[in-house]
Amino acid sequence: MQQMIPHHSNAVNMAKILLKHGSLAEIRAIEDFEDILWDIINEQNYQIHQFRGYLAGVSAYTAITHRGGTLGATSLGHHCDLTGGGDVAIASSSPAAVPAAAVPTCS
């Protein structure tokens, strides 16, 4: 649930960017699109509030310590540290290719 907070925050931010910087004519050209964007902002902000409330009330979550402090409702976790700045290196891998089985009904 902790990772749903930044996931929802990103959706809210994208909707806000479209409303602020998008072409109003293009937004209104798609039926109900403006309403959908406002729904995303309102509903997902409410869900973020619910997630934080839930996390703050779970003793197993708030009992976890990280870097000398306990996790709270707005904690991001060690992999999402806001002070971490910089590039992230992801090691590449080359999984072995596995031949696919033929599907008799496909041509």
Coordinates of C-alpha atoms in Angstrom, one line a residue:
M1 CA 0.0 0.0 0.0
Q2 CA 2.9 2.3 0.7
Q3 CA 3.9 2.4 -3.0
M4 CA 0.3 3.3 -4.0
I5 CA 0.9 6.8 -2.6
P6 CA 3.5 7.9 -5.1
H7 CA 1.6 6.0 -7.8
H8 CA -1.5 8.0 -7.1
S9 CA 0.5 11.2 -6.7
N10 CA 1.9 10.8 -10.2
A11 CA -1.6 10.3 -11.7
V12 CA -2.8 13.5 -9.9
N13 CA 0.3 15.4 -11.1
M14 CA -0.2 14.3 -14.7
A15 CA -3.9 15.3 -14.6
K16 CA -3.0 18.7 -13.2
I17 CA -0.3 19.2 -15.9
L18 CA -2.9 18.5 -18.6
L19 CA -5.4 20.9 -17.1
K20 CA -2.8 23.6 -16.6
H21 CA -0.7 23.3 -19.7
G22 CA -2.8 21.3 -22.2
S23 CA -4.8 22.9 -24.9
L24 CA -8.3 23.5 -23.6
A25 CA -9.7 23.0 -27.1
E26 CA -8.1 19.5 -27.3
I27 CA -9.2 18.6 -23.8
R28 CA -12.8 19.6 -24.5
A29 CA -12.7 17.8 -27.8
I30 CA -12.7 14.5 -26.0
E31 CA -16.1 13.9 -24.4
D32 CA -16.0 14.1 -20.6
F33 CA -12.2 14.3 -20.6
E34 CA -12.0 17.4 -18.4
D35 CA -14.4 15.8 -15.9
I36 CA -12.3 12.6 -16.0
L37 CA -9.1 14.7 -15.1
W38 CA -10.9 16.4 -12.2
D39 CA -12.2 13.0 -11.0
I40 CA -8.6 11.6 -11.1
I41 CA -7.4 14.6 -9.0
N42 CA -10.2 14.4 -6.5
E43 CA -10.6 10.7 -6.1
Q44 CA -6.9 9.8 -6.0
N45 CA -6.1 12.6 -3.5
Y46 CA -8.9 11.2 -1.3
Q47 CA -7.4 7.7 -1.7
I48 CA -3.9 9.0 -0.8
H49 CA -5.5 10.4 2.4
Q50 CA -7.1 7.0 3.1
F51 CA -3.8 5.1 2.5
R52 CA -1.9 7.4 4.9
G53 CA -4.6 7.1 7.5
Y54 CA -4.5 3.3 7.2
L55 CA -0.7 3.1 7.3
A56 CA -0.6 5.4 10.4
G57 CA -3.0 3.0 12.2
V58 CA -1.1 -0.2 11.4
S59 CA 1.2 -1.0 14.4
A60 CA 3.2 -3.5 12.3
Y61 CA 4.1 -0.6 9.9
T62 CA 4.7 2.1 12.4
A63 CA 6.9 -0.3 14.5
I64 CA 9.4 -0.6 11.6
T65 CA 12.5 1.5 12.1
H66 CA 14.7 2.9 9.3
R67 CA 17.7 5.1 9.7
G68 CA 17.0 5.5 13.4
G69 CA 13.4 6.5 13.0
T70 CA 10.0 4.8 12.8
L71 CA 7.9 4.8 9.7
G72 CA 4.9 7.2 9.7
A73 CA 2.0 7.7 7.4
T74 CA 4.1 9.9 5.0
S75 CA 7.3 7.7 5.0
L76 CA 8.5 6.9 1.6
G77 CA 10.8 4.0 2.4
H78 CA 14.5 3.5 1.7
H79 CA 14.1 3.0 -2.0
C80 CA 12.2 6.2 -2.5
D81 CA 14.3 8.6 -0.4
L82 CA 13.7 12.1 -1.5
T83 CA 17.2 13.1 -0.6
G84 CA 18.7 10.4 -2.8
G85 CA 18.9 12.5 -6.0
G86 CA 21.0 11.4 -8.9
D87 CA 20.9 8.6 -11.4
V88 CA 19.8 5.1 -10.7
A89 CA 21.9 2.3 -12.1
I90 CA 20.0 -0.8 -13.1
A91 CA 22.2 -3.8 -13.9
S92 CA 21.3 -5.3 -17.2
S93 CA 20.6 -9.0 -17.7
S94 CA 20.3 -11.2 -20.7
P95 CA 17.8 -13.9 -20.1
A96 CA 18.1 -16.9 -22.3
A97 CA 15.8 -17.0 -25.2
V98 CA 13.2 -19.8 -25.0
P99 CA 11.5 -20.9 -28.2
A100 CA 7.7 -20.4 -28.2
A101 CA 5.4 -23.3 -28.7
A102 CA 3.3 -23.2 -31.9
V103 CA -0.3 -22.3 -31.4
P104 CA -2.4 -24.5 -33.7
T105 CA -5.3 -22.0 -34.1
C106 CA -3.0 -19.1 -35.1
S107 CA -1.6 -18.7 -38.6

